[in-house]
Structure formats: C-alpha cells, structure tokens
Coordinates of C-alpha atoms in Angstrom, one line a residue:
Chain A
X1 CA -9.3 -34.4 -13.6
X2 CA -11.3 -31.0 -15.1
X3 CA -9.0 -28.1 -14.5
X4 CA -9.5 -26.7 -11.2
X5 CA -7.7 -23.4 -11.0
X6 CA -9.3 -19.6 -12.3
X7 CA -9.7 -19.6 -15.4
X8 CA -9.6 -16.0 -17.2
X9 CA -11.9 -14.3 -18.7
X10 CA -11.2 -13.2 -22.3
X11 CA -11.1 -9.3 -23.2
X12 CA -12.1 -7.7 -26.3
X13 CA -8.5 -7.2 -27.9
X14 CA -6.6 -10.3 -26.7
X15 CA -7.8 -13.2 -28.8
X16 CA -4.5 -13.6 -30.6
X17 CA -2.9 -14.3 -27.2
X18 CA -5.2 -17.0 -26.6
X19 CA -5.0 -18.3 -30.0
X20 CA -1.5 -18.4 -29.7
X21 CA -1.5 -20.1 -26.4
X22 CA -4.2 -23.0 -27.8
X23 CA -1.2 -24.1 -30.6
X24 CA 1.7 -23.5 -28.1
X25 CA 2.7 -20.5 -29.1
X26 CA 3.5 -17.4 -26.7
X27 CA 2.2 -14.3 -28.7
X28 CA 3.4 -10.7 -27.6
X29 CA 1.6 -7.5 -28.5
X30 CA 4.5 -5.3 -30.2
X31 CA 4.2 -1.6 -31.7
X32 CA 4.9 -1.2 -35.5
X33 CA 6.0 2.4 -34.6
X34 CA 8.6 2.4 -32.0
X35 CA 9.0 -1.5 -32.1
X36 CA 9.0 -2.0 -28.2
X37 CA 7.2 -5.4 -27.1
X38 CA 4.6 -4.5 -23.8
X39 CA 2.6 -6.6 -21.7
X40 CA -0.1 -6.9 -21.1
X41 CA -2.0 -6.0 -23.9
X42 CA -3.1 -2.6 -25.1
X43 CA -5.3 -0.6 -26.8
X44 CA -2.4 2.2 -27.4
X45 CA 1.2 1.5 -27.1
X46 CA 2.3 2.5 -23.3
X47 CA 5.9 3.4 -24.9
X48 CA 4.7 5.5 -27.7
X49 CA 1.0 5.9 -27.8
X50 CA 0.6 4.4 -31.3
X51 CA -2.6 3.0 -32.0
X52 CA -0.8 0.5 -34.7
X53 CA 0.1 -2.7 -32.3
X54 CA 0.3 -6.0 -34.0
X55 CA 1.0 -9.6 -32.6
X56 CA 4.2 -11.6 -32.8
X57 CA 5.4 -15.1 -31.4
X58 CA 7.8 -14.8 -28.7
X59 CA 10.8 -17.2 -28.1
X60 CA 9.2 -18.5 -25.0
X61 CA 12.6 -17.7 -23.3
X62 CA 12.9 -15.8 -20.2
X63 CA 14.3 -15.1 -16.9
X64 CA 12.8 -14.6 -13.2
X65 CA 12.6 -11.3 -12.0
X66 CA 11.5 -12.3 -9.0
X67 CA 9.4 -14.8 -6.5
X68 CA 7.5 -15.8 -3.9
X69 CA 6.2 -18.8 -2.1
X70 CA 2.2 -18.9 -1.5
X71 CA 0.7 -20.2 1.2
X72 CA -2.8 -19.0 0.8
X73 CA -4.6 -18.2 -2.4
X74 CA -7.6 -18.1 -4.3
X75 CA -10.0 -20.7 -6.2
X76 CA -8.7 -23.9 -6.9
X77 CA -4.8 -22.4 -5.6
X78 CA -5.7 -22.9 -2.1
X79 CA -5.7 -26.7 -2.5
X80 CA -2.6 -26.5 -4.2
X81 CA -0.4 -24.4 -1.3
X82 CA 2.7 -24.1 -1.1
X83 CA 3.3 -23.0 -4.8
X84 CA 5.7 -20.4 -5.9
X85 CA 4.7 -17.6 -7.8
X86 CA 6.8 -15.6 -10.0
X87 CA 7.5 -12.7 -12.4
X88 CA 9.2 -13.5 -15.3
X89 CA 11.0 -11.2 -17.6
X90 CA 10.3 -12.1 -21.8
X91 CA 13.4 -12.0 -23.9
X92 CA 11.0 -9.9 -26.3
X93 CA 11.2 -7.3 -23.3
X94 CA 8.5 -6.6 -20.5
X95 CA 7.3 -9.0 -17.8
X96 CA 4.5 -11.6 -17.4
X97 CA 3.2 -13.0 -14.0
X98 CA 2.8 -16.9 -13.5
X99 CA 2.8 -19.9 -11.6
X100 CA 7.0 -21.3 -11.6
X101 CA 7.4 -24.8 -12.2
X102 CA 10.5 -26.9 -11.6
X103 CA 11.0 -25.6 -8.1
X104 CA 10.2 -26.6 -4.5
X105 CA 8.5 -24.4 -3.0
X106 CA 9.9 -26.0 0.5
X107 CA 13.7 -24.7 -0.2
X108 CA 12.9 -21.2 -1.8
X109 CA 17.0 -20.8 -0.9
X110 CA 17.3 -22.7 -3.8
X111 CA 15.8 -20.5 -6.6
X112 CA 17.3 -18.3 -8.1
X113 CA 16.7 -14.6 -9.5
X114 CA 17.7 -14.8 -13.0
X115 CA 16.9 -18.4 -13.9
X116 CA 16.3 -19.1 -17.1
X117 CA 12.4 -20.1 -18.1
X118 CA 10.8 -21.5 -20.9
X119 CA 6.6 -21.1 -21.5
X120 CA 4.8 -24.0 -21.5
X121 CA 0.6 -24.2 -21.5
X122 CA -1.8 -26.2 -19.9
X123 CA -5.0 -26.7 -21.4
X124 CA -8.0 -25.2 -18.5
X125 CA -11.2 -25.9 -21.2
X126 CA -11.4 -26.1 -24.5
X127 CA -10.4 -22.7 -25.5
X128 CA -8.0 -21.7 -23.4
X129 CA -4.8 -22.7 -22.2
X130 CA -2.6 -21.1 -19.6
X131 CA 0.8 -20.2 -19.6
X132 CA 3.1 -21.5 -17.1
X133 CA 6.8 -20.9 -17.0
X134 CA 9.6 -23.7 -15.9
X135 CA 13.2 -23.2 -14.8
X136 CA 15.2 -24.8 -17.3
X137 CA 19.1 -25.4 -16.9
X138 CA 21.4 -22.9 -18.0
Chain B
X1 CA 13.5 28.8 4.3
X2 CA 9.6 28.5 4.9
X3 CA 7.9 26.6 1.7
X4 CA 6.1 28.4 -0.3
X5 CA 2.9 27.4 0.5
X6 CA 3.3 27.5 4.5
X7 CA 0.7 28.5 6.5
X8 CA -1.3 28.2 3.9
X9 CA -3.2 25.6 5.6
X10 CA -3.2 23.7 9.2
X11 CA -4.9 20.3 10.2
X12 CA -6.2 21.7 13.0
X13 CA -7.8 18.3 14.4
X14 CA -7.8 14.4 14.4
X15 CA -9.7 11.8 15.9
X16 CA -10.6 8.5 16.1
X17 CA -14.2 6.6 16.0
X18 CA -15.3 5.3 19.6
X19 CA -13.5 2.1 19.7
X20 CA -11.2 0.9 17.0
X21 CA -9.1 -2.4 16.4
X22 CA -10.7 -5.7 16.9
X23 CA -14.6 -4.9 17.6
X24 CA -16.2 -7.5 19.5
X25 CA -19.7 -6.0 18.1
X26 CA -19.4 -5.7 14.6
X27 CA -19.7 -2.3 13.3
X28 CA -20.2 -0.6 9.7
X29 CA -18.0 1.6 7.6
X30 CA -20.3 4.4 7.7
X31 CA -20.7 4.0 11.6
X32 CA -16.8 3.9 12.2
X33 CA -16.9 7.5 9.8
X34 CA -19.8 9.0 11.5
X35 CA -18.2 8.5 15.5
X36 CA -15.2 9.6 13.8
X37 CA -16.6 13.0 12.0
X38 CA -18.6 13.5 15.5
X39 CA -15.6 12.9 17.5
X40 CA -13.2 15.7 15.5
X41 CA -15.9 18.5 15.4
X42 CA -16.4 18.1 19.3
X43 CA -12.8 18.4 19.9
X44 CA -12.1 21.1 17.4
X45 CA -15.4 23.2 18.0
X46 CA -16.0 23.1 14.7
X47 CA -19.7 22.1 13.7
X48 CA -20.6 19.8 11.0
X49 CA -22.7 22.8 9.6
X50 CA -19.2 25.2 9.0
X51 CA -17.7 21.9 6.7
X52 CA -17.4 23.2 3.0
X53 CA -15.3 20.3 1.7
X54 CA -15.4 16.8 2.0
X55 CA -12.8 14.2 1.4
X56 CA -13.4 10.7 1.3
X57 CA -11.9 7.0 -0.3
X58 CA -15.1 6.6 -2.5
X59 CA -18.3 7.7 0.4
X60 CA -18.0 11.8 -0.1
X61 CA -22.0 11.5 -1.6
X62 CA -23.2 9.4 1.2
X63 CA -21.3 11.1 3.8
X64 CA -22.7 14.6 2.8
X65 CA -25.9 13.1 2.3
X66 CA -25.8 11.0 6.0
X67 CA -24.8 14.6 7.8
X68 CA -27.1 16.6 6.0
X69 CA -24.8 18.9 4.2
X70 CA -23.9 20.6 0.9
X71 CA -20.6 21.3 0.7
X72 CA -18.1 23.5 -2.2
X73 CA -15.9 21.3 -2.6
X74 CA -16.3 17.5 -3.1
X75 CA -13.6 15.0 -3.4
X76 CA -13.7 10.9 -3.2
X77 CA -10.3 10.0 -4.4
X78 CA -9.9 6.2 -3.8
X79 CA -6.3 5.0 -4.7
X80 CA -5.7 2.6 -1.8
X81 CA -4.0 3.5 1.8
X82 CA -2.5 6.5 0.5
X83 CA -6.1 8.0 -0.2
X84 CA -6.0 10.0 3.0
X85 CA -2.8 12.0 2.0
X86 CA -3.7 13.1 -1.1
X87 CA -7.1 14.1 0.4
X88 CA -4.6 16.6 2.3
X89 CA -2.9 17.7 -0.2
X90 CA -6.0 18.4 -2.3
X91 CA -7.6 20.5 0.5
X92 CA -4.6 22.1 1.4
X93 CA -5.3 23.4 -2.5
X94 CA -8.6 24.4 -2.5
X95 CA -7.8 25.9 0.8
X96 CA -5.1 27.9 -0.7
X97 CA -7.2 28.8 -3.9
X98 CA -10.0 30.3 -1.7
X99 CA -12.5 27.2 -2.5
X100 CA -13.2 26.5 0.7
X101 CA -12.0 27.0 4.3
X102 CA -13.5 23.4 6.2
X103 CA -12.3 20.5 4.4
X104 CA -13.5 17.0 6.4
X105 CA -11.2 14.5 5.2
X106 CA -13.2 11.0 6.8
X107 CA -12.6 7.3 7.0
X108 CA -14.6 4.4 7.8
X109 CA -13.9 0.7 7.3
X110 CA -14.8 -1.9 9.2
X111 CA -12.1 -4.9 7.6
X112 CA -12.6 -6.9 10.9
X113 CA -16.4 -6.8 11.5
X114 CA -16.7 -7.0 7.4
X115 CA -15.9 -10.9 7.8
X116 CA -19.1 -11.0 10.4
X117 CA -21.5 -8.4 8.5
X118 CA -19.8 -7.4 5.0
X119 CA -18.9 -4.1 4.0
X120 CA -15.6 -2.7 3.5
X121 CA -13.6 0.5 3.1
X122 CA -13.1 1.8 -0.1
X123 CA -17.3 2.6 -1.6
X124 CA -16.4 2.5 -5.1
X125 CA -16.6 -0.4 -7.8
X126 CA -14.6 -0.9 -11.0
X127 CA -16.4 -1.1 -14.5
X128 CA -19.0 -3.9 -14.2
X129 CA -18.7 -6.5 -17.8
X130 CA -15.5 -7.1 -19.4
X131 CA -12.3 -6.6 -16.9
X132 CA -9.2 -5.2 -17.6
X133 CA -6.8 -6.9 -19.7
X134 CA -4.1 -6.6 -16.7
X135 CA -6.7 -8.6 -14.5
X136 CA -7.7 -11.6 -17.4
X137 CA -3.9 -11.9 -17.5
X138 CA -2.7 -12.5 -13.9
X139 CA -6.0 -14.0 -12.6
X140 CA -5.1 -17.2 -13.7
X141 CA -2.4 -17.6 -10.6
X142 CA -4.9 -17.2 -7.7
X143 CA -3.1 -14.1 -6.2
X144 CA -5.5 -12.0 -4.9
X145 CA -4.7 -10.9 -1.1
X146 CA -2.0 -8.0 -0.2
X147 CA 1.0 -10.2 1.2
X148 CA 1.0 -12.2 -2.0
X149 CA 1.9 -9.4 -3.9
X150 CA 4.5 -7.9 -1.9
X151 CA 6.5 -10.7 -1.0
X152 CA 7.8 -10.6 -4.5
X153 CA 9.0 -6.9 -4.0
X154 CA 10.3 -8.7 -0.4
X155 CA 12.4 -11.0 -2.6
X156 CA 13.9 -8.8 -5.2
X157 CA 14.9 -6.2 -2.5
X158 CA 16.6 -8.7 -0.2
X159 CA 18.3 -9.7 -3.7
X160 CA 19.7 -6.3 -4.8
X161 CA 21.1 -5.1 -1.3
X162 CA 22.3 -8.8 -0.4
X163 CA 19.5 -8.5 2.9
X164 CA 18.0 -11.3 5.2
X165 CA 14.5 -11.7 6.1
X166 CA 15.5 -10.7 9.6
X167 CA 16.7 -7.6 8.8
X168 CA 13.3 -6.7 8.1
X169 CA 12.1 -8.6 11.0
X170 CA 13.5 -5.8 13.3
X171 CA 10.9 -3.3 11.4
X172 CA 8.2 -5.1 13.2
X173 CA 10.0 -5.6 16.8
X174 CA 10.7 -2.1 16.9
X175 CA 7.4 -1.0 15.6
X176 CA 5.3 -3.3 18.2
X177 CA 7.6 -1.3 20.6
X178 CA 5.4 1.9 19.8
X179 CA 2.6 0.1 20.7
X180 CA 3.1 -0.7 24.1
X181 CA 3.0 3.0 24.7
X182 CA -0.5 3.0 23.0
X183 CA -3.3 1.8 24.9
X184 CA -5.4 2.2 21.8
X185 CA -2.8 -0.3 20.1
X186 CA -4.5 -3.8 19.3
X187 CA -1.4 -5.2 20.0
X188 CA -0.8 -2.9 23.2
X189 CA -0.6 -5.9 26.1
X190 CA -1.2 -9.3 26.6
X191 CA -4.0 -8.3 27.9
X192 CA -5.5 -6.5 25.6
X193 CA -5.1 -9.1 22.8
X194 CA -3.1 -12.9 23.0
X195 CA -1.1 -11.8 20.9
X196 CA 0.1 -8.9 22.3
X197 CA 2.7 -6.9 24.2
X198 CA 6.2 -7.4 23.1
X199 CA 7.9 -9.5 20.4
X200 CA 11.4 -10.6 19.5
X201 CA 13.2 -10.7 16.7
X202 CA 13.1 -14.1 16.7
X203 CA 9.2 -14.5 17.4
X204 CA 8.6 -12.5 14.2
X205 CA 10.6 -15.0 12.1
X206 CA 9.4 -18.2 13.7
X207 CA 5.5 -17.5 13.0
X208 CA 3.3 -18.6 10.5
X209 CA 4.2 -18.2 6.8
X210 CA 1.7 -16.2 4.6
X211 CA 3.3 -15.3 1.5
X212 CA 7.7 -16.6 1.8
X213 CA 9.1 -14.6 2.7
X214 CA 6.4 -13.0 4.6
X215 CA 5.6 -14.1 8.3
X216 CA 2.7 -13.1 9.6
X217 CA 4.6 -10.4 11.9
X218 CA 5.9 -9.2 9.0
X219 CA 2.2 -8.3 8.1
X220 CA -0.1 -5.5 9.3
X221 CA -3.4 -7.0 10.7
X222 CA -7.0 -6.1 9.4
X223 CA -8.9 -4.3 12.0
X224 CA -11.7 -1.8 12.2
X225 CA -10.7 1.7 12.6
X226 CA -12.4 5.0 12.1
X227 CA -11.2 8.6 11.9
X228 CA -11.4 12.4 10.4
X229 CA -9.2 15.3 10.6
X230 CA -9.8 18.8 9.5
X231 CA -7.8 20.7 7.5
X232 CA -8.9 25.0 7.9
X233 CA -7.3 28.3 6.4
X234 CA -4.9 30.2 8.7
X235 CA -8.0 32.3 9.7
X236 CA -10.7 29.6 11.0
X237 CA -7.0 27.8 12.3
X238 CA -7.1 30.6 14.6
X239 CA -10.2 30.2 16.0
X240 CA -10.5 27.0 16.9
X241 CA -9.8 25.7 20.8
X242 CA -7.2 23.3 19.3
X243 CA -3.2 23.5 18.0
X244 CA -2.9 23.5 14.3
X245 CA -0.1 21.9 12.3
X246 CA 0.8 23.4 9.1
X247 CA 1.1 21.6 5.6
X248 CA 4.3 22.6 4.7
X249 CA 4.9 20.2 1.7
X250 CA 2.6 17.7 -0.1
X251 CA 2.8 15.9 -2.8
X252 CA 1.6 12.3 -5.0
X253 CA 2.5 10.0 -7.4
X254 CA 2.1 6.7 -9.1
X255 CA 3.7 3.9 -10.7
X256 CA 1.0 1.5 -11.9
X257 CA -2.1 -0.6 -10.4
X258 CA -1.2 -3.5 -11.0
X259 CA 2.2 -5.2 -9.4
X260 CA 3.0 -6.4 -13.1
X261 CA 3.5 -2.9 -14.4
X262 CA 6.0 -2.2 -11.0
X263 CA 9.1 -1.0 -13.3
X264 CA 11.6 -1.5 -10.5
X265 CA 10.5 -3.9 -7.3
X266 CA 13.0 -1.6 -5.0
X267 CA 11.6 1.6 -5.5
X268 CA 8.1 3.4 -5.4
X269 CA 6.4 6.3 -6.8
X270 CA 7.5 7.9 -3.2
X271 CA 10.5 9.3 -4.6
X272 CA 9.0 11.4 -7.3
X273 CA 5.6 12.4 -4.2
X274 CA 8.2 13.1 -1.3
X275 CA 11.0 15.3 -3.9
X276 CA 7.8 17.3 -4.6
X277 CA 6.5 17.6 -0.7
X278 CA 10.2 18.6 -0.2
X279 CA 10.5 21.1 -2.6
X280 CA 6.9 22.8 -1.8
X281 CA 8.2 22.8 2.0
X282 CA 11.6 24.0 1.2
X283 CA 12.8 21.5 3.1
X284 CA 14.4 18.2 3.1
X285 CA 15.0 14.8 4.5
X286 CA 17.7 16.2 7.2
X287 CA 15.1 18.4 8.5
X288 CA 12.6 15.9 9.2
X289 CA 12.5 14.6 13.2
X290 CA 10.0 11.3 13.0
X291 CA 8.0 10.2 10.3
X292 CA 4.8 8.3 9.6
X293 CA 5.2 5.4 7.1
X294 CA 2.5 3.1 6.3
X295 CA 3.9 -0.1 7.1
X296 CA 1.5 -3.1 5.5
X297 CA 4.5 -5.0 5.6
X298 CA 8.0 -4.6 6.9
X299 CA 9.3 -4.7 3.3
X300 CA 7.0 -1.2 2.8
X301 CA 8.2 0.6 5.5
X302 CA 11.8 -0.2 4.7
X303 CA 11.5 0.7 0.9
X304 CA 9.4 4.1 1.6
X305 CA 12.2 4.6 3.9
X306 CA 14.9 4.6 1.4
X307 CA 12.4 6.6 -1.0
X308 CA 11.8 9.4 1.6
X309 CA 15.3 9.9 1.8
X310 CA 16.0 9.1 5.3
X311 CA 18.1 6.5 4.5
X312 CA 20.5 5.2 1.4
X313 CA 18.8 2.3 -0.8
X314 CA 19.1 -1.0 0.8
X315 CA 19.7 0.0 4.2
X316 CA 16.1 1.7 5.4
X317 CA 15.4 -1.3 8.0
X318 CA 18.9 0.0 9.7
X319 CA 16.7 2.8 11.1
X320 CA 14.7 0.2 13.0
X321 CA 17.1 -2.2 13.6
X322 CA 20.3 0.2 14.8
X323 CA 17.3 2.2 16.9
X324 CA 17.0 5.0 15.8
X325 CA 13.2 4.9 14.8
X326 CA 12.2 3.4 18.3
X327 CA 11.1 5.5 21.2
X328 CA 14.0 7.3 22.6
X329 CA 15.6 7.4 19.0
X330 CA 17.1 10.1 17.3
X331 CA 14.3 9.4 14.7
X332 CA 11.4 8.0 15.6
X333 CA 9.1 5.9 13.1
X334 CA 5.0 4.7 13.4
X335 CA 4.9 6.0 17.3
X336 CA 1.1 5.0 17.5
X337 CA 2.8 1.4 17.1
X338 CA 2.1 1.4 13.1
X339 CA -0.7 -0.7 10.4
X340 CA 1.6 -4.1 11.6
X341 CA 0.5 -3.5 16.0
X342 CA -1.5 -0.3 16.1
X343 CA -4.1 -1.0 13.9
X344 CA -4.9 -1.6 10.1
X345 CA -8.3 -1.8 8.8
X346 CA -7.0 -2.1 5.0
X347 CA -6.3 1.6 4.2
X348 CA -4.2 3.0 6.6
X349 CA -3.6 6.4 5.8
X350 CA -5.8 7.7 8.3
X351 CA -4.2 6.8 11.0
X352 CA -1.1 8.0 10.0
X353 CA -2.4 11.3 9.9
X354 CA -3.9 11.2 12.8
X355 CA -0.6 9.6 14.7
X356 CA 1.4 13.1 13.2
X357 CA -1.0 15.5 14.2
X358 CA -1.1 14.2 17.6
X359 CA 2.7 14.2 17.9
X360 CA 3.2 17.3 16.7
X361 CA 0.1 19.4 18.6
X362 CA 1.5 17.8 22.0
X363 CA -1.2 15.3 22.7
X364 CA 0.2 12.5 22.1
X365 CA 0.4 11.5 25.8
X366 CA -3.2 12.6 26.8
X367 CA -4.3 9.3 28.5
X368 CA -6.2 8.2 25.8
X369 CA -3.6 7.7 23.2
X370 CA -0.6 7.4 24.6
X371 CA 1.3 6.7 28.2
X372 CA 4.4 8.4 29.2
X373 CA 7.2 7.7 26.3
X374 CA 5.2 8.3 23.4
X375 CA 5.1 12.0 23.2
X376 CA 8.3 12.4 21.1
X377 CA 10.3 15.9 20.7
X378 CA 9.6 16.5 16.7
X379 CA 8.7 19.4 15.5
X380 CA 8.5 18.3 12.1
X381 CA 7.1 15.0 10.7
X382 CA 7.5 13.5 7.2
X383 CA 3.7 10.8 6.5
X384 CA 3.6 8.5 3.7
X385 CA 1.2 6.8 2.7
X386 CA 1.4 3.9 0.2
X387 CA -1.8 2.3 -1.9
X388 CA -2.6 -1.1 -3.8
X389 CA 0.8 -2.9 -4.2
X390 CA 3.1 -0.4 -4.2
X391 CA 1.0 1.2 -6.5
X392 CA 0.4 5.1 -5.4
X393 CA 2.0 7.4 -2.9
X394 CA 1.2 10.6 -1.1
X395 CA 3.8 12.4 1.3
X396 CA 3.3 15.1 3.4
X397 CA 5.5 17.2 5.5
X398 CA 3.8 18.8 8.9
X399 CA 5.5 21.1 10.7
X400 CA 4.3 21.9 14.7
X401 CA 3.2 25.3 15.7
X402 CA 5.8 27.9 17.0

C-alpha cells in the first residue's frame, strides 16, 4: 500500500539527513567549533553561533523524554488513531519528535519515560524515508 | 515599595464584542474587533479619534485603516495567546516614553464561526515557499492541533512530581466553578449550553480522550470572542468617567516555537516574564490576591502557576484542588470561569485582561458580567498569558486604584 501519512517537504540545508535516512543511517548536524550535536538543523550553531556545522551518523540510540497518546491528527494519522507520539532524546544529545513504535497505545500505564529507543525508517516515496523510533528492551 | 514604573500607565477600560462564545450567526474577526473597539470607547468616553496607538495580534493596518485613523504608534505583535500582554507592556512603554497617550490594544477572532465562514485570529502568514526546517522535521507525525502538543508536557510533569491526571482534573472543576457566576460564560448553565453548569471531578476524567492524557475537560473550547482595553497616561487616566488600574510590572519572554526546542517540559519562559514584572513592580508573588492564568489546558494553568511563583514546582494544581483559587478562596484563579468554561476563541489573552481589569475596577458584578460571588476582594492581580505550545509568555501585575 503507497505510503499514506505527510510526507515532508525537503529544506535547502538538510539533504544529508535525508540521504542518511534513504541508507539507514540517522545523520545529526554537529558544530566543528564547540562540538555540541543540535536538532533540528541549522544554518548557525544554536550553542555557539558557528557557521562551520558538518554532518555525522548517530548511534540511532536514544531514550523517551516523553509521550502522548493521539487520538486525533492530521493527513493520513487520523486513520491510524490511537498512536502514541513521542520525544525522544539522541545519545548524540538534543531531541527528535516521532511516531513510538513497540507500544500500545491502549495501556499508556505501561510506557515508560526513559525507555530505551532505536531509529528505524520507513520508506514514504522514493526519496525519502522517515524516521521512526521503537522501544527496545533494556 | 511602589515599582518604578507605577502610575506610569492605567488600563483605564475593557470590554467585550456584543455577544461572545458560541455564535449562532457566524461572525468575522474584524466584526468581533470593531463591536469590541466600539464597545470600550463608549464606556470609557474616549473617542476612536483621541487613539494614538494601536495594538493588535497581526490586524493593526487594517484596524487603523477600518476606523479611519493614523495613529503614532503602531504595533501587531502576534506570538500566540500571550499577544495581548505584551501589547500592554509595550504601551505601557511608549506611554511612559511620551509616544503616545491612547494605546487600543484590540482582538477579534471568530474560532467558532471560522468552521462555518473561515477566518481566524491571528492576520499574519509565515514565509510562503520553503518551510522551516523545524516544521519539514516534525510534519511527518500528523501533530498539528494544540492538545497534541501539550499532552506531552502533561506527561513529563505528572512524571517529575509523581502526579495523577486527576490532580489536574480539579483545575477544570474549580475553574467551571467561576463560570457559573458568569452569565457571559459559555459554560455558565445547562441552559445556556448542554454542556454546561457544574462538573465533577469525576466528569472531567470520564470524557472523551483528545490527546492521553488530555480529556476533553481538560481542554479549553474554541469560541468566538471579541474585546479592547485601553491603556492612557496618568493624565487622560484622569479624565475619563471610568476607574483605572495601574501597570505596576510587566514583562515577556520566550523559550522556543516549536515544542521540540522546549528545553525543560516543566517549566516555561514565565519564570524569566513574571521575575521581571515582579521586579518592575517591586513586588512579589506574596503580594499578589488572584491571578489571571491562561488555561488552554489544565496542565498550563498548573505549570504557569508554579512559574508565577504562587506555588512550589509540582504542586500548582493544589491551589485548585485544596480551594484556594475558587470563589471564596484565599486566592482566587480565572474568576470569569477561564479559556477551559468562559470562553476561548484560540488566543486568550484578551480576555484575561479584561477578567483583571474588571475585578480590580469593581465591576465585576455589574449584571452583565458577573452575579453576586464573582466580585472578589483583590486589590492586586498577577495575568499571564501563554502562546503557541508553551512557547512565549507575558505577565503583568495590576494593581486597583486607592
């Protein structure tokens, strides 16, 4: 079935994220100056201010911050209610909004703040894939 | 110790368009504004020719332009609910730096008739063409209304102080309450709306789910509302038929626009706007008898609670749910019945304005806006307001005449 959810539209400074995400890889903007990892991405480092940002591949590893279980939403979301959204904190530092997997959204008693995560992607068209995170056991 | 800037400035008027809440004639943003500007000159005495400043969430151009005026000072600062206080405390500086001495600070937005005819509140658009790179990376999720957002701050909270949804719940009970002392509540009787008149505890955890943990009692509704205050000098403050209330503090702040740059899911940018209304007023939390908080959700009124100062972290829904901030309290909270049963037409600063001017010039209880129980003692009055997802703040203390 053709992916049914919004898919993003690309900026002008974010193509090695999505590049990244089309091989499996999670790619993090990071500063050469002060070294701090940020998301999302920027044209100046939101630490520092340095202009000199470069890309690195993350661990994929992370932990939720915290969550919520939707039961409206937007585009192709509304036919998928009740799902549980979720910030996740990298390893790399900073945190990244997604869609959790490997919970039921029915028993939200049952997830846990500070449950580890791994990225995974799912393929929306051809050139770009979306990151979803997954509760993995400790 | 008066603040250094009191009496500096007074709002020396508030009022509401015709008929607010859930019009059964759909009406449009700039009608709501218009009633509303109409509505606070007549009661003031002040014409719409004598108005040097303007104030608006994004309309100041049209505005000027519907009421035939060219005013000093134009300002259309549009950061969400908290819009309105900001306006304040950016006319209470032009006031102060001589600029101008009538500053019209107006709202319009018609969220309930917008499903029937369109329209909307805030009259200003984002860059057109490539979006931001904070929207192409959460889009993807299909988060897009209010309650999705906060829920997650909901969570986290109720994680850090070790809370229960129901704790929160008591936010809402209390606040719904208020508005059975409003007649101009949406949520005033049974009558007046099905939904109406009072709630349990219980009731506001049973109902519908929007966002877990988010009921919908836990939400504020979307409703049309209207209404414009003026803020004057000391001089045209005393000339006017009408009681001012000084702007003894104000101050703003921001954390980010966007809920994925929220450093700290507990805490807002209120801290940093109410230490600074504090300092300009010389006063602090202690000295504060009620207090307008914008309450989209229980979850915001609890945390802007804790952030004002009028209560430790984690335990800002004891103010509702020991008492205090219900009528008869020793501190009472959202007295027009609050955005969650007074109304809430998607930026609700206004109203909170309006709600601490009335309380504080005596006229609370005029038969129009209030039956016997609303009127509350306070002399002084601590309003925040809160934009986007927790995103901006502006707090204001007020302090009654003499």
């Amino acid at each position: 079935m053709a992916y049914d959810k919004p898919i993003p539209v690309r900026g002008t400074h974010t193509e090695p994220f999505w590049d990244g995400a089309r091989a499996g890889r999670l790619m993090l903007p990071r500063c050469c100056d002060c070294n701090r990892v940020h998301w999302y991405p920027r044209h100046l480092c939101p630490h520092c201010h340095s202009e000199r940002i470069e890309w690195i591949e993350a661990s994929g590893e992370g932990t939720v911050y915290s969550f919520a279980v939707q039961y409206g939403a937007f585009g192709g979301w509304s036919k998928a209610v009740p799902f549980v959204s979720a910030y996740i904190d990298l390893k790399e530092g900073d945190r990244m909004l997604t869609v959790l997997r490997g919970v039921d959204p029915a028993a939200p008693e049952t997830i846990r703040i500070g449950a580890p995560v791994r990225v995974e992607f799912e393929p929306a068209d051809d050139q770009t894939h979306i990151p979803f995170w997954r509760v993995v056991e400790d | 110790m008066p603040g250094i800037l009191y009496k500096a400035a007074a709002i020396v008027g508030a009022a509401e368009a015709d008929e607010i809440g859930f019009l059964a004639e759909p009406i449009t943003s700039l009608e709501l504004h218009i009633q509303a500007i109409r509505n606070v000159c007549g009661q003031t005495g002040i014409p719409i020719s004598q108005i040097d400043g303007v104030f608006s969430a994004g309309w100041s151009t049209e505005l000027c332009e519907h009421l035939g005026i060219q005013p000093k000072y134009i300002d259309t600062t549009a950061v969400g609910g908290c819009s309105f206080e900001m306006h304040v405390h950016h006319a209470l500086a032009a006031i102060h730096a001589g600029i101008i001495e009538v500053a019209l600070i107006s709202h319009g937005e018609n969220g309930h008739s917008a499903r029937k005819i369109g329209g909307g509140g805030s009259n200003y658009a984002r860059g057109a063409g490539v979006q931001s790179p904070a929207v192409e990376m959460t889009s993807a999720y299909g988060l897009a209304s209010a309650p999705s957002h906060y829920a997650h701050a909901m969570v986290r909270h109720m994680h850090r102080y070790g809370l229960a949804r129901e704790d929160y719940a008591h936010i809402a009970k209390v606040t719904r309450d208020w508005a059975t002392l409003n007649p101009r509540a949406a949520m005033f009787s049974k009558e007046k709306h099905p939904f109406g008149g009072p709630i349990t505890v219980a009731q506001v955890e049973s109902s519908r789910l929007i966002a877990w943990p988010l009921t919908i009692l836990h939400c504020c509704m979307v409703t049309d509302h209207g209404g414009a205050v003026l803020v004057t000098s000391p001089r045209v403050a005393a000339s006017v038929r009408t009681r001012p209330v000084w702007i003894a503090g104000a101050g703003e702040s921001m954390d980010h626009g966007n809920m994925l740059e929220m450093p700290d899911f507990t805490r807002t940018s209120a801290a940093r706007s109410a230490t600074a209304a504090y300092t300009m007023a010389g006063m602090g939390p202690d000295d504060m008898e009620m207090a307008m908080i914008y309450d989209s959700f229980t979850i915001t009124a609890a945390i802007t609670a804790e952030m004002l100062g009028l209560a430790r972290p984690g335990e800002g829904h004891r103010l509702w749910k020991d008492g205090h901030a219900a009528p008869g309290g020793r501190l009472p909270i959202n007295t027009n019945g609050g955005g969650l049963s007074f109304t809430h037409s998607g930026m609700y600063g206004m109203p909170l304005l309006i709600e601490a001017y009335r309380q504080l010039s005596r006229t609370a209880e005029d038969g129009v806006h209030g039956i016997a129980g609303k009127q509350t003692s306070a002399r002084t009055c601590v309003v925040n307001g809160t934009g986007g997802s927790l995103s901006t703040t502006g707090t204001l203390v007020l302090v009654a005449e003499d």
